[in-house]
Structure formats: C-alpha cells, structure tokens
Coordinates of N, CA and C in Angstrom, one line a residue:
M3 N 92.2 122.4 66.2 CA 92.3 121.7 67.9 C 92.8 123.0 68.5
E4 N 92.0 123.1 69.3 CA 92.7 124.1 70.6 C 94.0 124.4 71.1
E5 N 94.7 124.9 71.4 CA 95.6 125.2 71.7 C 95.8 124.9 73.0
A6 N 96.9 124.7 73.7 CA 97.1 124.0 75.2 C 97.7 125.0 75.6
T7 N 97.7 125.5 76.8 CA 98.1 126.7 77.6 C 98.5 126.1 78.7
I8 N 99.8 125.8 79.1 CA 100.3 125.1 80.4 C 101.2 125.8 81.2
A9 N 100.6 126.1 82.1 CA 101.8 127.3 83.1 C 103.1 126.4 83.2
R10 N 104.7 127.8 83.2 CA 105.4 126.9 83.3 C 106.0 126.2 84.5
D11 N 105.5 126.6 85.3 CA 105.8 125.4 86.6 C 104.4 125.4 87.1
Y12 N 104.0 124.0 88.1 CA 102.8 124.2 88.8 C 103.6 123.6 90.2
T13 N 102.8 123.9 91.4 CA 103.5 123.5 93.0 C 102.2 122.8 93.4
W14 N 102.6 122.1 93.9 CA 101.2 121.3 94.9 C 101.6 120.7 96.3
P15 N 100.5 121.4 97.1 CA 100.9 121.0 98.5 C 100.4 119.9 98.7
V16 N 101.6 119.0 99.2 CA 101.2 117.6 99.4 C 101.5 117.2 101.4
K17 N 100.8 116.4 101.7 CA 101.0 115.6 103.1 C 101.5 114.8 102.8
I18 N 102.9 114.2 103.3 CA 103.3 113.0 103.6 C 102.4 111.6 104.2
T19 N 101.8 110.7 103.2 CA 100.7 109.9 104.0 C 101.6 108.5 104.4
T20 N 100.7 107.6 104.8 CA 101.5 106.3 105.5 C 101.8 105.4 104.1
F21 N 101.1 105.6 103.5 CA 101.4 104.6 101.9 C 102.2 105.4 101.1
D22 N 102.9 106.5 101.4 CA 104.2 107.1 100.9 C 105.3 106.8 101.6
A23 N 104.9 106.7 102.7 CA 106.0 106.6 103.9 C 106.6 104.7 104.1
G24 N 107.9 104.7 104.5 CA 108.5 103.3 104.8 C 108.4 103.2 106.3
Q25 N 109.2 101.9 106.8 CA 109.3 101.9 108.1 C 109.9 103.0 108.7
D26 N 111.0 103.4 108.6 CA 111.5 104.6 109.0 C 110.7 105.8 109.4
Q27 N 109.0 106.0 108.7 CA 108.2 107.1 108.4 C 109.1 108.4 107.9
R28 N 109.5 108.1 106.6 CA 110.1 108.7 105.6 C 109.6 108.5 104.5
L29 N 109.6 109.2 103.3 CA 109.2 109.2 102.0 C 110.0 108.3 101.5
T30 N 109.2 107.4 100.6 CA 110.4 106.2 100.2 C 110.7 106.7 98.7
P31 N 111.3 105.8 98.2 CA 111.4 106.1 96.6 C 110.3 106.0 95.9
A32 N 109.7 105.0 96.3 CA 108.6 104.5 95.4 C 107.7 105.6 95.7
G33 N 107.4 106.1 96.7 CA 106.4 107.0 96.9 C 106.9 108.8 96.5
Q34 N 108.1 108.5 96.8 CA 108.7 109.6 95.7 C 108.2 110.0 94.1
L35 N 108.1 108.6 93.5 CA 108.0 108.8 92.2 C 106.3 108.6 91.8
R36 N 105.7 108.1 92.9 CA 104.8 108.4 92.6 C 103.9 110.1 92.7
L37 N 104.3 110.3 93.8 CA 104.0 111.9 93.8 C 104.5 112.9 92.6
Q38 N 105.7 112.4 92.0 CA 105.9 112.8 91.0 C 105.2 112.7 89.8
Q39 N 104.6 111.8 89.4 CA 103.8 110.8 88.2 C 102.4 112.3 88.7
E40 N 101.9 111.9 89.8 CA 100.6 112.6 90.1 C 101.0 114.5 89.9
I41 N 101.9 115.0 90.1 CA 101.8 116.2 89.9 C 102.1 116.7 88.4
G42 N 102.8 115.8 87.7 CA 103.2 115.7 86.4 C 101.3 115.9 85.6
E43 N 101.0 114.8 86.0 CA 99.7 114.5 85.6 C 98.7 116.1 85.9
L44 N 98.8 116.4 86.7 CA 98.0 117.6 87.3 C 98.5 118.9 86.9
H45 N 100.2 118.8 86.3 CA 100.3 120.0 85.7 C 100.0 120.0 84.3
M46 N 100.1 118.6 83.7 CA 99.7 118.9 82.2 C 98.2 119.1 82.3
S47 N 97.2 118.7 83.2 CA 95.6 118.6 83.3 C 95.4 120.2 83.0
T48 N 96.0 121.3 83.6 CA 95.7 122.5 83.6 C 95.6 122.8 82.4
G49 N 96.5 122.3 81.1 CA 96.6 122.6 79.8 C 95.8 121.9 79.3
G50 N 94.7 121.3 79.7 CA 94.1 119.9 79.0 C 94.4 118.9 78.5
L51 N 95.5 118.5 79.0 CA 96.6 117.1 78.0 C 96.8 116.0 79.2
G52 N 95.8 116.0 80.1 CA 95.9 115.2 81.1 C 95.8 113.4 80.4
Y53 N 96.0 112.6 81.5 CA 96.0 111.1 81.0 C 95.2 110.9 79.8
Q54 N 93.9 111.1 79.9 CA 92.5 110.2 79.4 C 92.8 111.2 78.2
V55 N 93.1 112.6 78.1 CA 93.0 113.4 76.9 C 94.2 112.5 75.7
L56 N 95.5 112.1 76.3 CA 96.8 111.4 75.8 C 96.2 109.8 75.5
C57 N 95.4 109.3 76.7 CA 94.9 108.0 76.2 C 94.2 108.3 75.0
D58 N 93.0 109.0 75.0 CA 92.2 109.1 73.7 C 92.8 109.2 72.3
A59 N 94.3 110.1 72.5 CA 95.0 110.3 71.4 C 95.9 108.9 70.8
G60 N 95.9 108.4 71.9 CA 96.5 106.9 71.5 C 98.0 107.0 72.1
M61 N 98.2 108.1 73.0 CA 99.6 108.5 73.4 C 99.5 108.4 74.9
A62 N 101.1 107.9 75.5 CA 101.5 107.6 76.6 C 103.0 108.0 77.2
F63 N 103.1 108.4 78.1 CA 104.5 108.7 78.5 C 104.8 107.4 79.5
L64 N 106.5 107.2 79.4 CA 107.3 106.3 79.8 C 108.3 106.6 80.8
L65 N 108.2 106.4 82.0 CA 109.6 106.8 82.6 C 110.6 106.2 82.1
T66 N 111.8 106.8 81.1 CA 113.1 105.8 81.0 C 114.3 106.1 82.1
R67 N 114.1 107.3 83.0 CA 115.6 107.2 84.3 C 114.7 108.3 84.8
T68 N 115.3 107.8 85.9 CA 115.1 109.6 87.0 C 116.6 109.5 87.6
N69 N 117.0 110.7 87.9 CA 117.9 111.2 88.7 C 117.8 111.7 90.5
S70 N 118.0 111.5 91.2 CA 117.4 112.5 92.4 C 118.8 112.2 93.7
V71 N 118.6 113.5 93.9 CA 119.5 113.9 94.8 C 118.1 114.3 96.6
V72 N 118.3 113.3 97.6 CA 117.7 113.8 98.4 C 118.5 114.2 99.4
H73 N 118.2 115.8 99.8 CA 118.9 116.4 100.7 C 118.1 115.9 102.4
R74 N 117.1 115.5 102.4 CA 116.2 114.9 103.5 C 114.8 114.5 103.0
A75 N 114.7 113.0 103.6 CA 113.3 112.7 102.8 C 112.7 113.3 103.8
P76 N 111.6 113.9 103.3 CA 110.3 114.2 104.2 C 109.3 113.1 104.9
A77 N 109.2 113.8 106.6 CA 108.7 112.6 107.4 C 107.1 112.8 107.2
L78 N 106.9 111.3 107.9 CA 105.2 111.2 107.6 C 104.4 112.0 108.5
N79 N 103.7 112.3 107.7 CA 102.6 113.7 108.0 C 103.1 115.0 107.6
E80 N 104.3 115.1 107.1 CA 105.0 116.6 107.1 C 104.1 116.8 105.9
E81 N 103.8 118.6 105.8 CA 103.3 118.9 104.5 C 104.6 119.7 103.8
V82 N 104.6 119.3 102.6 CA 105.6 119.7 101.7 C 105.2 120.7 100.6
A83 N 105.6 121.4 99.9 CA 105.5 121.8 98.6 C 106.2 120.9 97.4
L84 N 105.4 120.5 96.9 CA 106.0 119.7 95.6 C 105.7 120.4 94.4
R85 N 107.1 120.9 93.6 CA 107.1 121.8 92.2 C 107.7 121.3 91.1
T86 N 107.0 121.3 90.4 CA 107.4 120.8 89.2 C 107.5 121.6 87.6
W87 N 108.1 121.5 86.6 CA 108.3 122.3 85.3 C 109.1 121.2 84.3
H88 N 108.4 122.0 83.2 CA 108.9 121.0 82.0 C 110.2 121.6 81.6
R89 N 111.4 120.8 81.6 CA 112.6 121.4 81.6 C 112.9 121.1 80.1
G90 N 112.5 120.7 79.3 CA 112.7 120.4 77.6 C 112.9 119.3 76.9
T91 N 113.3 119.0 75.5 CA 113.5 117.5 75.4 C 114.6 118.0 74.6
R92 N 115.3 116.7 74.6 CA 116.4 116.0 73.5 C 115.9 115.0 73.3
G93 N 115.9 115.0 71.5 CA 115.8 113.9 71.0 C 114.3 113.5 71.2
A94 N 114.3 112.4 71.3 CA 112.6 111.9 71.3 C 112.4 111.5 73.0
Q95 N 113.4 112.4 74.1 CA 113.1 112.6 75.4 C 112.6 113.7 76.0
F96 N 111.8 113.6 76.8 CA 110.9 114.9 77.4 C 111.3 114.8 79.1
Y97 N 112.0 115.8 79.2 CA 112.9 116.2 80.8 C 111.7 117.1 81.6
R98 N 111.5 116.7 83.3 CA 110.5 117.5 84.0 C 111.3 117.2 85.1
C99 N 111.2 118.3 85.9 CA 112.2 118.9 87.2 C 111.3 118.7 87.9
Y100 N 111.9 118.7 89.4 CA 110.7 118.3 90.4 C 111.7 119.0 91.6
E101 N 111.2 119.5 92.7 CA 111.6 119.9 93.8 C 110.6 119.7 94.7
F102 N 111.0 118.8 96.2 CA 110.0 119.2 97.1 C 110.6 119.8 98.2
L103 N 110.0 120.9 98.7 CA 110.2 121.7 99.6 C 109.2 121.6 100.9
D104 N 110.4 122.1 102.3 CA 109.9 122.0 103.5 C 109.1 123.6 103.6
K105 N 108.5 123.7 104.7 CA 107.7 124.8 104.8 C 108.3 126.2 105.1
A106 N 109.4 126.1 105.2 CA 110.8 127.0 105.3 C 111.2 128.0 103.9
G107 N 110.6 126.5 102.9 CA 111.3 126.6 101.7 C 112.6 126.4 101.2
E108 N 112.9 125.3 102.2 CA 114.4 124.6 101.9 C 114.3 123.5 100.8
K109 N 115.0 122.9 100.0 CA 115.0 122.0 99.4 C 115.2 120.7 100.1
L110 N 114.4 119.9 99.8 CA 114.2 118.5 100.2 C 114.9 117.5 99.5
I111 N 114.2 117.4 98.1 CA 114.5 116.3 97.1 C 114.9 117.2 96.0
E112 N 115.7 117.2 95.2 CA 115.6 117.7 93.6 C 115.8 116.6 92.9
S113 N 114.8 116.5 91.9 CA 114.7 115.4 90.9 C 114.7 115.9 89.1
V114 N 115.2 114.9 88.7 CA 115.1 115.2 87.2 C 114.3 113.9 86.3
T115 N 113.6 114.1 85.9 CA 113.2 112.7 85.1 C 113.3 112.7 83.8
A116 N 113.4 111.7 83.0 CA 113.1 111.6 81.6 C 112.0 110.2 81.1
F117 N 111.2 111.2 80.2 CA 110.4 110.4 79.5 C 110.1 109.8 78.3
A118 N 109.7 109.0 77.6 CA 109.4 108.4 76.4 C 108.1 109.0 75.9
L119 N 107.9 109.1 74.6 CA 106.5 109.1 74.6 C 106.2 108.2 73.4
V120 N 105.2 107.2 73.7 CA 104.9 105.9 72.7 C 103.7 105.9 72.3
D121 N 103.4 105.7 71.1 CA 102.1 105.1 70.7 C 101.6 103.9 71.7
V122 N 100.4 104.0 71.7 CA 99.9 102.8 72.7 C 99.3 101.8 72.2
R123 N 99.0 102.0 70.8 CA 98.3 100.6 69.7 C 99.9 99.9 69.5
D124 N 100.9 100.6 69.1 CA 101.5 99.8 68.1 C 103.0 100.1 68.9
H125 N 103.3 100.8 70.0 CA 104.2 100.8 71.0 C 105.5 101.5 70.3
R126 N 105.1 102.3 69.3 CA 106.4 103.2 68.8 C 106.4 104.4 69.3
L127 N 107.7 104.7 69.3 CA 108.2 105.6 69.9 C 108.4 106.9 69.3
L128 N 107.4 107.9 69.7 CA 107.0 109.5 69.0 C 107.8 110.8 69.4
R129 N 107.9 111.5 68.5 CA 108.9 112.8 68.7 C 107.8 113.8 69.4
P130 N 108.5 114.7 70.3 CA 107.9 115.9 70.6 C 107.3 116.8 69.4
D131 N 107.3 116.5 68.6 CA 106.4 117.3 67.5 C 105.1 116.2 67.5
A132 N 104.9 115.3 68.2 CA 103.5 114.8 68.4 C 102.4 115.5 69.1
F133 N 103.0 116.7 70.0 CA 102.1 117.4 70.6 C 102.0 118.8 69.6
E134 N 102.0 118.8 68.4 CA 101.9 120.0 67.2 C 100.4 120.5 67.1
P135 N 99.7 119.3 66.9 CA 98.0 119.5 67.0 C 97.5 119.8 68.2
Y136 N 98.2 120.1 69.2 CA 97.6 120.9 70.7 C 98.2 122.2 70.3
G137 N 99.0 122.6 70.1 CA 99.6 124.0 70.1 C 100.6 124.3 71.2
L138 N 101.2 123.0 71.8 CA 101.9 123.1 72.6 C 103.8 123.5 72.2
L139 N 104.1 124.2 72.7 CA 105.7 124.1 72.4 C 106.3 123.7 73.8
F140 N 107.6 123.1 73.8 CA 108.2 122.5 74.5 C 109.8 123.5 74.5
L141 N 109.9 123.7 75.7 CA 111.5 124.3 75.9 C 112.5 123.4 75.3
T142 N 113.6 124.2 74.8 CA 114.5 123.5 73.9 C 115.7 123.1 74.8
A143 N 116.2 123.5 75.8 CA 117.2 123.2 76.7 C 117.6 122.4 77.3
A144 N 118.4 122.1 77.3 CA 118.8 120.7 78.4 C 118.9 120.0 79.6
P145 N 118.3 119.2 79.8 CA 118.2 119.3 81.6 C 119.5 119.6 82.2
R146 N 119.4 119.4 83.6 CA 120.8 119.5 84.4 C 120.3 118.8 85.5
P147 N 121.5 117.9 85.9 CA 121.2 117.1 86.6 C 121.1 117.6 87.8
P148 N 120.5 116.6 88.8 CA 120.3 117.0 90.5 C 122.1 117.3 90.7
G149 N 121.7 118.0 91.9 CA 123.2 118.5 92.3 C 123.3 120.0 92.2
R150 N 123.1 120.2 91.0 CA 123.2 121.7 90.4 C 121.7 122.3 90.3
T151 N 121.3 123.6 90.2 CA 120.2 123.9 90.8 C 119.7 123.9 89.4
P152 N 118.5 123.0 89.4 CA 117.3 122.9 88.6 C 117.2 124.6 87.7
A153 N 117.2 124.8 86.7 CA 116.9 125.4 85.8 C 115.4 126.0 86.0
K154 N 115.1 127.4 86.8 CA 113.8 128.0 87.2 C 113.5 128.3 85.9
P155 N 111.7 128.0 85.5 CA 111.2 129.0 84.6 C 111.5 130.0 84.8
A156 N 111.5 131.1 83.6 CA 111.8 132.5 83.2 C 110.2 133.1 83.8

C-alpha cells in the first residue's frame, strides 16, 4: 500500500456563513464543530486518507470529547483562517488541535478534540496502529488543553 504523506498542519480560509451563526450573528458551537470536522477531513484528504478511503477500509473517527477556549466568536461574514494539526495519540485516542484566527492573526478560538477510531462493521475500537498499512506515523506527544498555547508542528 502506498505511504500517506500528510502536511504537519493545514490552514483553510473560511467565511462564517448564516448556517454557522446564531441569532447573535456569531459562530455557534455547532458551527465551530462542523468547521473543525471539515478541516480535519480536508487535512487527511491531502494525504489520500479522506472520509471515503477510511469508510472503504471499514474505519471511522468518532468524536469523544472537545475542549475549547473562545476568546471571541467570529461574526457572520467574517473571514477567518482555521488551522489544524494532529497533536498525537494516547492509548486509543487521537488528538487534533485547531485555531481560528482573524485577519490580523489574533486567536479567536483554540480547541483540542479527541477521537476514537472504530471498525464500522463491528463497532470495535481500533488502535493507532490500524494506520500502519498506510505508512502514516503519528506524533506521540500528549495534547495540551486549550488556554495554554497548543504545541505547534515543527
């Protein structure tokens, strides 16, 4: 099987849309999670390990928890940079960090999510070594909670 090469981090320019904003015209928590899911998919797709590839292999990531610090929720129609990187694994958990940045580069939101990789056929928990056939190696550093500066990729 071909080796997967995924960039250490990935940045996606995003404009906050009506379906991601609430009555106060700010990004909602649901909108934040949707955008974080999408950038994770985009990031993994750069190495050929997008949703469909994982699905075809009988694997799926399930969100198990998230921790966010919202310094300022982005406003409707605001253009932001959403940045993500894989932070590492601990046991069967995969960690991913995110930053929402305004045009000046100020942090709007910092977030860390934990995911479990499962077999979609029998719902068994899979370990990170399930990615060995793809030649994908993960960092082993523990995640840092939001509020502290997330470790940046080297």
